[in-house]
Amino acid sequence: MITCRTCAVEYDEPVPDVCPICADERQYVPETGQAWASLDDLRDEGATITVRQRTPILWGLRAPGVGIGQQMLLLRTPQGNLLWDPVGYLDDETVTWIREQGPVLAIAASHPHMFGVQVEWSRALGGAPILVNEADAHWLGRRDGAITLWSDQYDVTAGLTLHQVGGHFPGSAVAHWSGDDGGGVLLAGDTIMVNPDRVTTSFQRSYPNRLPLSGAVVARIAERIKPLRFEQIWSNFDNAITAEADLAVQRSAERHVAWVRGDFDHLT
Ligand SMILES: [Zn+2]
């Protein structure tokens, strides 16, 4: 097993010449060319994982300098935990810490850029199930018996459901926790990206290459999550809206649709 240095997704060896995920128009191969790293390489270079509690039920874990640098989220429910958007590195200390937080019911990624070393995480956590959306399964660089394919909707446990909403990738997903307190939390990766203003979101086919989605697709995304109540939304870089987030997403979708329709062309 080896990981791509740019996206940190794991691959079985021998590897292709170029990481297919990075060669795709939604990502990029750096100017310096394709490079690979084993977990030992990363460890020898000083890779670490930081853990930061974000809310009473949510922890953010990051491996600075590894791949895209997403924040992996550990969501704790009374029945067990979800590991979301796994980072491309792991160490014994973090595995022990995660085990101490309770059973991992599932490992899931919002989309293939966030697969990280999900098989490695699963094996370290005693074969925890890995949930991969069927529409994006062809992006898997490493197969494993722990992988379960799903589509449309998947109940991880009572109150915790994955929803396929599409857009960025056909299988782009969100995880919805309905919450003991009724508040609700949406883990969205970049299926729905929280903007730096922390009150609006954006929707794109590619974030690094600034490829937009049409108004019809954004309206479809908004429609699919409309039945969900969530006070908070967390995207993949510690960017979050922490109050009335469901309304913020609907307003942001309407804004996107209006801009691409040309309603504001007089302002440009
Ligand atoms: Zn890559």
PDB file of N, CA, C and O in Angstrom, residues 59-121:
ATOM      1  N   TRP A  59     -15.281  15.687  17.279  1.00  0.00           N
ATOM      2  CA  TRP A  59     -13.848  15.961  17.380  1.00  0.00           C
ATOM      3  C   TRP A  59     -13.268  16.106  15.972  1.00  0.00           C
ATOM      4  O   TRP A  59     -13.653  15.370  15.057  1.00  0.00           O
ATOM      5  N   GLY A  60     -12.345  17.026  15.812  1.00  0.00           N
ATOM      6  CA  GLY A  60     -11.664  17.214  14.544  1.00  0.00           C
ATOM      7  C   GLY A  60     -10.235  16.689  14.647  1.00  0.00           C
ATOM      8  O   GLY A  60      -9.504  17.052  15.562  1.00  0.00           O
ATOM      9  N   LEU A  61      -9.854  15.818  13.699  1.00  0.00           N
ATOM     10  CA  LEU A  61      -8.504  15.245  13.705  1.00  0.00           C
ATOM     11  C   LEU A  61      -7.827  15.618  12.393  1.00  0.00           C
ATOM     12  O   LEU A  61      -8.404  15.425  11.308  1.00  0.00           O
ATOM     13  N   ARG A  62      -6.623  16.144  12.489  1.00  0.00           N
ATOM     14  CA  ARG A  62      -5.910  16.561  11.279  1.00  0.00           C
ATOM     15  C   ARG A  62      -4.494  16.019  11.275  1.00  0.00           C
ATOM     16  O   ARG A  62      -3.865  15.897  12.330  1.00  0.00           O
ATOM     17  N   ALA A  63      -4.010  15.740  10.061  1.00  0.00           N
ATOM     18  CA  ALA A  63      -2.621  15.341   9.864  1.00  0.00           C
ATOM     19  C   ALA A  63      -1.976  16.460   9.044  1.00  0.00           C
ATOM     20  O   ALA A  63      -2.000  16.419   7.813  1.00  0.00           O
ATOM     21  N   PRO A  64      -1.437  17.473   9.700  1.00  0.00           N
ATOM     22  CA  PRO A  64      -0.937  18.652   8.978  1.00  0.00           C
ATOM     23  C   PRO A  64       0.121  18.273   7.941  1.00  0.00           C
ATOM     24  O   PRO A  64       1.026  17.483   8.223  1.00  0.00           O
ATOM     25  N   GLY A  65      -0.027  18.829   6.739  1.00  0.00           N
ATOM     26  CA  GLY A  65       0.954  18.586   5.684  1.00  0.00           C
ATOM     27  C   GLY A  65       0.735  17.314   4.894  1.00  0.00           C
ATOM     28  O   GLY A  65       1.440  17.049   3.928  1.00  0.00           O
ATOM     29  N   VAL A  66      -0.257  16.505   5.288  1.00  0.00           N
ATOM     30  CA  VAL A  66      -0.516  15.262   4.570  1.00  0.00           C
ATOM     31  C   VAL A  66      -1.678  15.475   3.599  1.00  0.00           C
ATOM     32  O   VAL A  66      -2.795  15.785   4.007  1.00  0.00           O
ATOM     33  N   GLY A  67      -1.398  15.334   2.314  1.00  0.00           N
ATOM     34  CA  GLY A  67      -2.432  15.414   1.276  1.00  0.00           C
ATOM     35  C   GLY A  67      -3.189  16.730   1.293  1.00  0.00           C
ATOM     36  O   GLY A  67      -2.609  17.809   1.457  1.00  0.00           O
ATOM     37  N   ILE A  68      -4.508  16.635   1.114  1.00  0.00           N
ATOM     38  CA  ILE A  68      -5.368  17.817   1.022  1.00  0.00           C
ATOM     39  C   ILE A  68      -5.480  18.509   2.378  1.00  0.00           C
ATOM     40  O   ILE A  68      -5.749  19.702   2.452  1.00  0.00           O
ATOM     41  N   GLY A  69      -5.249  17.763   3.443  1.00  0.00           N
ATOM     42  CA  GLY A  69      -5.231  18.373   4.776  1.00  0.00           C
ATOM     43  C   GLY A  69      -6.590  18.522   5.426  1.00  0.00           C
ATOM     44  O   GLY A  69      -6.809  19.387   6.273  1.00  0.00           O
ATOM     45  N   GLN A  70      -7.526  17.631   5.019  1.00  0.00           N
ATOM     46  CA  GLN A  70      -8.872  17.751   5.580  1.00  0.00           C
ATOM     47  C   GLN A  70      -8.905  17.494   7.079  1.00  0.00           C
ATOM     48  O   GLN A  70      -8.008  16.891   7.643  1.00  0.00           O
ATOM     49  N   GLN A  71      -9.990  17.935   7.670  1.00  0.00           N
ATOM     50  CA  GLN A  71     -10.264  17.608   9.061  1.00  0.00           C
ATOM     51  C   GLN A  71     -11.139  16.357   9.075  1.00  0.00           C
ATOM     52  O   GLN A  71     -12.265  16.388   8.589  1.00  0.00           O
ATOM     53  N   MET A  72     -10.601  15.268   9.626  1.00  0.00           N
ATOM     54  CA  MET A  72     -11.405  14.064   9.825  1.00  0.00           C
ATOM     55  C   MET A  72     -12.278  14.320  11.049  1.00  0.00           C
ATOM     56  O   MET A  72     -11.797  14.874  12.040  1.00  0.00           O
ATOM     57  N   LEU A  73     -13.536  13.938  10.960  1.00  0.00           N
ATOM     58  CA  LEU A  73     -14.424  14.176  12.097  1.00  0.00           C
ATOM     59  C   LEU A  73     -14.811  12.864  12.758  1.00  0.00           C
ATOM     60  O   LEU A  73     -15.129  11.876  12.068  1.00  0.00           O
ATOM     61  N   LEU A  74     -14.773  12.852  14.060  1.00  0.00           N
ATOM     62  CA  LEU A  74     -15.302  11.741  14.839  1.00  0.00           C
ATOM     63  C   LEU A  74     -16.590  12.242  15.475  1.00  0.00           C
ATOM     64  O   LEU A  74     -16.567  13.176  16.282  1.00  0.00           O
ATOM     65  N   LEU A  75     -17.707  11.657  15.050  1.00  0.00           N
ATOM     66  CA  LEU A  75     -19.011  12.034  15.599  1.00  0.00           C
ATOM     67  C   LEU A  75     -19.447  10.945  16.575  1.00  0.00           C
ATOM     68  O   LEU A  75     -19.505   9.768  16.209  1.00  0.00           O
ATOM     69  N   ARG A  76     -19.725  11.359  17.795  1.00  0.00           N
ATOM     70  CA  ARG A  76     -20.089  10.376  18.816  1.00  0.00           C
ATOM     71  C   ARG A  76     -21.602  10.342  19.008  1.00  0.00           C
ATOM     72  O   ARG A  76     -22.218  11.379  19.217  1.00  0.00           O
ATOM     73  N   THR A  77     -22.170   9.150  18.898  1.00  0.00           N
ATOM     74  CA  THR A  77     -23.591   8.965  19.203  1.00  0.00           C
ATOM     75  C   THR A  77     -23.676   7.985  20.380  1.00  0.00           C
ATOM     76  O   THR A  77     -22.704   7.292  20.674  1.00  0.00           O
ATOM     77  N   PRO A  78     -24.831   7.900  21.030  1.00  0.00           N
ATOM     78  CA  PRO A  78     -24.942   6.963  22.163  1.00  0.00           C
ATOM     79  C   PRO A  78     -24.668   5.522  21.762  1.00  0.00           C
ATOM     80  O   PRO A  78     -24.232   4.706  22.570  1.00  0.00           O
ATOM     81  N   GLN A  79     -24.912   5.163  20.478  1.00  0.00           N
ATOM     82  CA  GLN A  79     -24.730   3.768  20.047  1.00  0.00           C
ATOM     83  C   GLN A  79     -23.319   3.468  19.554  1.00  0.00           C
ATOM     84  O   GLN A  79     -22.935   2.307  19.406  1.00  0.00           O
ATOM     85  N   GLY A  80     -22.563   4.493  19.246  1.00  0.00           N
ATOM     86  CA  GLY A  80     -21.229   4.290  18.680  1.00  0.00           C
ATOM     87  C   GLY A  80     -20.892   5.471  17.780  1.00  0.00           C
ATOM     88  O   GLY A  80     -21.691   6.407  17.653  1.00  0.00           O
ATOM     89  N   ASN A  81     -19.730   5.390  17.138  1.00  0.00           N
ATOM     90  CA  ASN A  81     -19.193   6.582  16.480  1.00  0.00           C
ATOM     91  C   ASN A  81     -19.024   6.431  14.966  1.00  0.00           C
ATOM     92  O   ASN A  81     -18.880   5.327  14.447  1.00  0.00           O
ATOM     93  N   LEU A  82     -19.006   7.582  14.297  1.00  0.00           N
ATOM     94  CA  LEU A  82     -18.736   7.643  12.856  1.00  0.00           C
ATOM     95  C   LEU A  82     -17.405   8.358  12.653  1.00  0.00           C
ATOM     96  O   LEU A  82     -17.160   9.410  13.248  1.00  0.00           O
ATOM     97  N   LEU A  83     -16.564   7.771  11.798  1.00  0.00           N
ATOM     98  CA  LEU A  83     -15.316   8.428  11.399  1.00  0.00           C
ATOM     99  C   LEU A  83     -15.527   8.938   9.978  1.00  0.00           C
ATOM    100  O   LEU A  83     -15.762   8.141   9.064  1.00  0.00           O
ATOM    101  N   TRP A  84     -15.462  10.239   9.816  1.00  0.00           N
ATOM    102  CA  TRP A  84     -15.877  10.876   8.550  1.00  0.00           C
ATOM    103  C   TRP A  84     -14.672  11.526   7.859  1.00  0.00           C
ATOM    104  O   TRP A  84     -13.876  12.200   8.513  1.00  0.00           O
ATOM    105  N   ASP A  85     -14.535  11.339   6.566  1.00  0.00           N
ATOM    106  CA  ASP A  85     -13.464  11.922   5.765  1.00  0.00           C
ATOM    107  C   ASP A  85     -12.079  11.599   6.325  1.00  0.00           C
ATOM    108  O   ASP A  85     -11.304  12.504   6.704  1.00  0.00           O
ATOM    109  N   PRO A  86     -11.747  10.300   6.373  1.00  0.00           N
ATOM    110  CA  PRO A  86     -10.496   9.861   7.006  1.00  0.00           C
ATOM    111  C   PRO A  86      -9.242  10.498   6.407  1.00  0.00           C
ATOM    112  O   PRO A  86      -9.124  10.616   5.189  1.00  0.00           O
ATOM    113  N   VAL A  87      -8.336  10.903   7.272  1.00  0.00           N
ATOM    114  CA  VAL A  87      -7.074  11.484   6.808  1.00  0.00           C
ATOM    115  C   VAL A  87      -6.166  10.390   6.238  1.00  0.00           C
ATOM    116  O   VAL A  87      -6.390   9.204   6.468  1.00  0.00           O
ATOM    117  N   GLY A  88      -5.122  10.810   5.525  1.00  0.00           N
ATOM    118  CA  GLY A  88      -4.234   9.886   4.831  1.00  0.00           C
ATOM    119  C   GLY A  88      -3.037   9.438   5.644  1.00  0.00           C
ATOM    120  O   GLY A  88      -1.978   9.138   5.088  1.00  0.00           O
ATOM    121  N   TYR A  89      -3.204   9.409   6.949  1.00  0.00           N
ATOM    122  CA  TYR A  89      -2.113   8.979   7.815  1.00  0.00           C
ATOM    123  C   TYR A  89      -2.745   8.468   9.099  1.00  0.00           C
ATOM    124  O   TYR A  89      -3.844   8.915   9.481  1.00  0.00           O
ATOM    125  N   LEU A  90      -2.081   7.547   9.782  1.00  0.00           N
ATOM    126  CA  LEU A  90      -2.551   7.170  11.115  1.00  0.00           C
ATOM    127  C   LEU A  90      -1.355   6.788  11.964  1.00  0.00           C
ATOM    128  O   LEU A  90      -0.280   6.461  11.461  1.00  0.00           O
ATOM    129  N   ASP A  91      -1.554   6.873  13.276  1.00  0.00           N
ATOM    130  CA  ASP A  91      -0.516   6.413  14.205  1.00  0.00           C
ATOM    131  C   ASP A  91      -1.183   5.689  15.373  1.00  0.00           C
ATOM    132  O   ASP A  91      -2.399   5.810  15.587  1.00  0.00           O
ATOM    133  N   ASP A  92      -0.383   4.925  16.107  1.00  0.00           N
ATOM    134  CA  ASP A  92      -0.925   4.077  17.180  1.00  0.00           C
ATOM    135  C   ASP A  92      -1.629   4.898  18.256  1.00  0.00           C
ATOM    136  O   ASP A  92      -2.662   4.497  18.787  1.00  0.00           O
ATOM    137  N   GLU A  93      -1.042   6.043  18.560  1.00  0.00           N
ATOM    138  CA  GLU A  93      -1.588   6.889  19.621  1.00  0.00           C
ATOM    139  C   GLU A  93      -3.024   7.327  19.285  1.00  0.00           C
ATOM    140  O   GLU A  93      -3.930   7.281  20.130  1.00  0.00           O
ATOM    141  N   THR A  94      -3.234   7.743  18.027  1.00  0.00           N
ATOM    142  CA  THR A  94      -4.564   8.203  17.626  1.00  0.00           C
ATOM    143  C   THR A  94      -5.548   7.041  17.554  1.00  0.00           C
ATOM    144  O   THR A  94      -6.715   7.180  17.932  1.00  0.00           O
ATOM    145  N   VAL A  95      -5.075   5.895  17.063  1.00  0.00           N
ATOM    146  CA  VAL A  95      -5.938   4.714  17.011  1.00  0.00           C
ATOM    147  C   VAL A  95      -6.409   4.370  18.424  1.00  0.00           C
ATOM    148  O   VAL A  95      -7.596   4.115  18.655  1.00  0.00           O
ATOM    149  N   THR A  96      -5.493   4.401  19.392  1.00  0.00           N
ATOM    150  CA  THR A  96      -5.846   4.104  20.787  1.00  0.00           C
ATOM    151  C   THR A  96      -6.864   5.120  21.292  1.00  0.00           C
ATOM    152  O   THR A  96      -7.870   4.753  21.916  1.00  0.00           O
ATOM    153  N   TRP A  97      -6.634   6.382  20.995  1.00  0.00           N
ATOM    154  CA  TRP A  97      -7.554   7.431  21.451  1.00  0.00           C
ATOM    155  C   TRP A  97      -8.948   7.210  20.859  1.00  0.00           C
ATOM    156  O   TRP A  97      -9.958   7.313  21.562  1.00  0.00           O
ATOM    157  N   ILE A  98      -9.009   6.878  19.564  1.00  0.00           N
ATOM    158  CA  ILE A  98     -10.319   6.652  18.925  1.00  0.00           C
ATOM    159  C   ILE A  98     -11.026   5.454  19.562  1.00  0.00           C
ATOM    160  O   ILE A  98     -12.229   5.505  19.840  1.00  0.00           O
ATOM    161  N   ARG A  99     -10.283   4.391  19.815  1.00  0.00           N
ATOM    162  CA  ARG A  99     -10.879   3.215  20.464  1.00  0.00           C
ATOM    163  C   ARG A  99     -11.458   3.576  21.833  1.00  0.00           C
ATOM    164  O   ARG A  99     -12.506   3.052  22.230  1.00  0.00           O
ATOM    165  N   GLU A 100     -10.778   4.465  22.535  1.00  0.00           N
ATOM    166  CA  GLU A 100     -11.244   4.862  23.872  1.00  0.00           C
ATOM    167  C   GLU A 100     -12.560   5.644  23.820  1.00  0.00           C
ATOM    168  O   GLU A 100     -13.264   5.758  24.824  1.00  0.00           O
ATOM    169  N   GLN A 101     -12.878   6.211  22.657  1.00  0.00           N
ATOM    170  CA  GLN A 101     -14.119   7.000  22.545  1.00  0.00           C
ATOM    171  C   GLN A 101     -15.342   6.123  22.299  1.00  0.00           C
ATOM    172  O   GLN A 101     -16.457   6.623  22.240  1.00  0.00           O
ATOM    173  N   GLY A 102     -15.118   4.812  22.129  1.00  0.00           N
ATOM    174  CA  GLY A 102     -16.243   3.911  21.880  1.00  0.00           C
ATOM    175  C   GLY A 102     -16.117   3.248  20.528  1.00  0.00           C
ATOM    176  O   GLY A 102     -15.219   3.574  19.751  1.00  0.00           O
ATOM    177  N   PRO A 103     -17.038   2.305  20.242  1.00  0.00           N
ATOM    178  CA  PRO A 103     -16.933   1.554  18.984  1.00  0.00           C
ATOM    179  C   PRO A 103     -17.126   2.442  17.757  1.00  0.00           C
ATOM    180  O   PRO A 103     -17.974   3.339  17.761  1.00  0.00           O
ATOM    181  N   VAL A 104     -16.319   2.195  16.714  1.00  0.00           N
ATOM    182  CA  VAL A 104     -16.514   2.895  15.439  1.00  0.00           C
ATOM    183  C   VAL A 104     -17.507   2.068  14.614  1.00  0.00           C
ATOM    184  O   VAL A 104     -17.196   0.956  14.190  1.00  0.00           O
ATOM    185  N   LEU A 105     -18.692   2.622  14.415  1.00  0.00           N
ATOM    186  CA  LEU A 105     -19.747   1.905  13.684  1.00  0.00           C
ATOM    187  C   LEU A 105     -19.464   1.890  12.200  1.00  0.00           C
ATOM    188  O   LEU A 105     -19.822   0.946  11.500  1.00  0.00           O
ATOM    189  N   ALA A 106     -18.834   2.981  11.715  1.00  0.00           N
ATOM    190  CA  ALA A 106     -18.557   3.075  10.280  1.00  0.00           C
ATOM    191  C   ALA A 106     -17.516   4.142  10.001  1.00  0.00           C
ATOM    192  O   ALA A 106     -17.354   5.098  10.771  1.00  0.00           O
ATOM    193  N   ILE A 107     -16.812   3.928   8.882  1.00  0.00           N
ATOM    194  CA  ILE A 107     -15.892   4.926   8.326  1.00  0.00           C
ATOM    195  C   ILE A 107     -16.506   5.318   6.981  1.00  0.00           C
ATOM    196  O   ILE A 107     -16.866   4.443   6.189  1.00  0.00           O
ATOM    197  N   ALA A 108     -16.656   6.610   6.742  1.00  0.00           N
ATOM    198  CA  ALA A 108     -17.263   7.035   5.474  1.00  0.00           C
ATOM    199  C   ALA A 108     -16.639   8.341   5.022  1.00  0.00           C
ATOM    200  O   ALA A 108     -16.205   9.153   5.844  1.00  0.00           O
ATOM    201  N   ALA A 109     -16.593   8.533   3.706  1.00  0.00           N
ATOM    202  CA  ALA A 109     -16.041   9.763   3.137  1.00  0.00           C
ATOM    203  C   ALA A 109     -17.136  10.476   2.344  1.00  0.00           C
ATOM    204  O   ALA A 109     -18.011   9.844   1.754  1.00  0.00           O
ATOM    205  N   SER A 110     -17.058  11.806   2.322  1.00  0.00           N
ATOM    206  CA  SER A 110     -18.034  12.586   1.570  1.00  0.00           C
ATOM    207  C   SER A 110     -17.883  12.349   0.063  1.00  0.00           C
ATOM    208  O   SER A 110     -18.845  12.452  -0.687  1.00  0.00           O
ATOM    209  N   HIS A 111     -16.643  12.019  -0.390  1.00  0.00           N
ATOM    210  CA  HIS A 111     -16.375  11.800  -1.813  1.00  0.00           C
ATOM    211  C   HIS A 111     -14.947  11.270  -1.944  1.00  0.00           C
ATOM    212  O   HIS A 111     -14.191  11.286  -0.969  1.00  0.00           O
ATOM    213  N   PRO A 112     -14.538  10.786  -3.127  1.00  0.00           N
ATOM    214  CA  PRO A 112     -13.241  10.098  -3.254  1.00  0.00           C
ATOM    215  C   PRO A 112     -12.013  10.910  -2.835  1.00  0.00           C
ATOM    216  O   PRO A 112     -11.020  10.313  -2.381  1.00  0.00           O
ATOM    217  N   HIS A 113     -12.014  12.243  -2.953  1.00  0.00           N
ATOM    218  CA  HIS A 113     -10.847  13.019  -2.489  1.00  0.00           C
ATOM    219  C   HIS A 113     -10.579  12.810  -1.016  1.00  0.00           C
ATOM    220  O   HIS A 113      -9.481  13.106  -0.528  1.00  0.00           O
ATOM    221  N   MET A 114     -11.593  12.361  -0.293  1.00  0.00           N
ATOM    222  CA  MET A 114     -11.496  12.203   1.163  1.00  0.00           C
ATOM    223  C   MET A 114     -11.409  10.734   1.597  1.00  0.00           C
ATOM    224  O   MET A 114     -11.602  10.435   2.763  1.00  0.00           O
ATOM    225  N   PHE A 115     -11.111   9.827   0.654  1.00  0.00           N
ATOM    226  CA  PHE A 115     -10.957   8.415   1.041  1.00  0.00           C
ATOM    227  C   PHE A 115      -9.803   8.244   2.031  1.00  0.00           C
ATOM    228  O   PHE A 115      -9.841   7.383   2.897  1.00  0.00           O
ATOM    229  N   GLY A 116      -8.739   9.047   1.872  1.00  0.00           N
ATOM    230  CA  GLY A 116      -7.584   8.928   2.759  1.00  0.00           C
ATOM    231  C   GLY A 116      -7.074   7.497   2.807  1.00  0.00           C
ATOM    232  O   GLY A 116      -7.089   6.781   1.793  1.00  0.00           O
ATOM    233  N   VAL A 117      -6.639   7.059   3.984  1.00  0.00           N
ATOM    234  CA  VAL A 117      -6.215   5.665   4.137  1.00  0.00           C
ATOM    235  C   VAL A 117      -7.316   4.921   4.900  1.00  0.00           C
ATOM    236  O   VAL A 117      -7.099   4.342   5.957  1.00  0.00           O
ATOM    237  N   GLN A 118      -8.516   4.931   4.314  1.00  0.00           N
ATOM    238  CA  GLN A 118      -9.679   4.372   5.011  1.00  0.00           C
ATOM    239  C   GLN A 118      -9.535   2.881   5.311  1.00  0.00           C
ATOM    240  O   GLN A 118      -9.997   2.415   6.359  1.00  0.00           O
ATOM    241  N   VAL A 119      -8.897   2.131   4.401  1.00  0.00           N
ATOM    242  CA  VAL A 119      -8.729   0.692   4.662  1.00  0.00           C
ATOM    243  C   VAL A 119      -7.762   0.492   5.832  1.00  0.00           C
ATOM    244  O   VAL A 119      -7.970  -0.363   6.697  1.00  0.00           O
ATOM    245  N   GLU A 120      -6.725   1.309   5.856  1.00  0.00           N
ATOM    246  CA  GLU A 120      -5.751   1.238   6.959  1.00  0.00           C
ATOM    247  C   GLU A 120      -6.433   1.558   8.297  1.00  0.00           C
ATOM    248  O   GLU A 120      -6.218   0.887   9.298  1.00  0.00           O
ATOM    249  N   TRP A 121      -7.273   2.588   8.296  1.00  0.00           N
ATOM    250  CA  TRP A 121      -8.028   2.942   9.508  1.00  0.00           C
ATOM    251  C   TRP A 121      -8.933   1.789   9.932  1.00  0.00           C
ATOM    252  O   TRP A 121      -8.998   1.435  11.104  1.00  0.00           O
TER     253      TRP A 121
END
